[in-house]
Amino acid sequence: MPYECSVSPFLEEYQDQQNVHICTALTATTIPNTGKTVILHLGQCLDFHDKMNKTLLNPNQFRAFGISICDDPTDEQRPLGIQLDSNTHLPLYMNGSICSLMTLSPTNEELESCRIFDISDLNDWDPTNVVFASNNNNNRYSHIHATSSRISHLDCSSFSDHSSLLQ
């Protein structure tokens, strides 16, 4: 039975999106400095493929899974991007104020031949119950909801077609 949730918009005057499918997805991207295509395996994604041509992902979902991501263009200590492992850095780029990554639906050949990186938990992600260490314990400020990074062409359907490749 597929999991579903309701998604609340940022303004109360907009209606909640009901029965949003939660999927596991695969998306392909090319690492610019090597030319190698890699597959990103994402768990617990909100499936808006029929309503949006871009995909919004929460970088904190990667962080909670132990993936190092720098989506802060002012961070002079780390390059903008996702550290997939000790040898594989996937650069992100800025599109205005949005941190982005160009991706596309993987082909069957890519799914069989390219390295697959799990970058979020495939089973457990509850954004309301995530705790990160913080140096700031001052709770007098109102809650500010972080914006998400934008990834193009996330294909939720490809996971169900190719699940045997991931076992």
PDB file of N, CA and C in Angstrom, residues 73 118 123 143-144 162-163:
ATOM      1  N   PRO A  73      25.995  29.348  -0.656  1.00  0.00           N
ATOM      2  CA  PRO A  73      26.995  29.936  -1.550  1.00  0.00           C
ATOM      3  C   PRO A  73      27.953  30.894  -0.852  1.00  0.00           C
ATOM      4  N   ASP A 118      22.803   6.032  -2.592  1.00  0.00           N
ATOM      5  CA  ASP A 118      21.670   6.289  -1.703  1.00  0.00           C
ATOM      6  C   ASP A 118      21.951   7.601  -0.989  1.00  0.00           C
ATOM      7  N   ASN A 123      13.366   4.424   4.023  1.00  0.00           N
ATOM      8  CA  ASN A 123      12.223   3.994   4.820  1.00  0.00           C
ATOM      9  C   ASN A 123      11.704   5.025   5.798  1.00  0.00           C
ATOM     10  N   HIS A 143       9.455  30.589  13.779  1.00  0.00           N
ATOM     11  CA  HIS A 143       9.943  29.532  12.904  1.00  0.00           C
ATOM     12  C   HIS A 143      10.032  30.040  11.478  1.00  0.00           C
ATOM     13  N   ILE A 144      11.138  29.719  10.844  1.00  0.00           N
ATOM     14  CA  ILE A 144      11.320  30.042   9.434  1.00  0.00           C
ATOM     15  C   ILE A 144      11.511  28.722   8.717  1.00  0.00           C
ATOM     16  N   HIS A 162      12.691  -0.753 -11.953  1.00  0.00           N
ATOM     17  CA  HIS A 162      14.068  -1.229 -11.869  1.00  0.00           C
ATOM     18  C   HIS A 162      14.485  -1.599 -10.458  1.00  0.00           C
ATOM     19  N   SER A 163      13.547  -1.948  -9.611  1.00  0.00           N
ATOM     20  CA  SER A 163      13.871  -2.216  -8.216  1.00  0.00           C
ATOM     21  C   SER A 163      14.817  -3.392  -8.050  1.00  0.00           C
TER      22      SER A 163
END
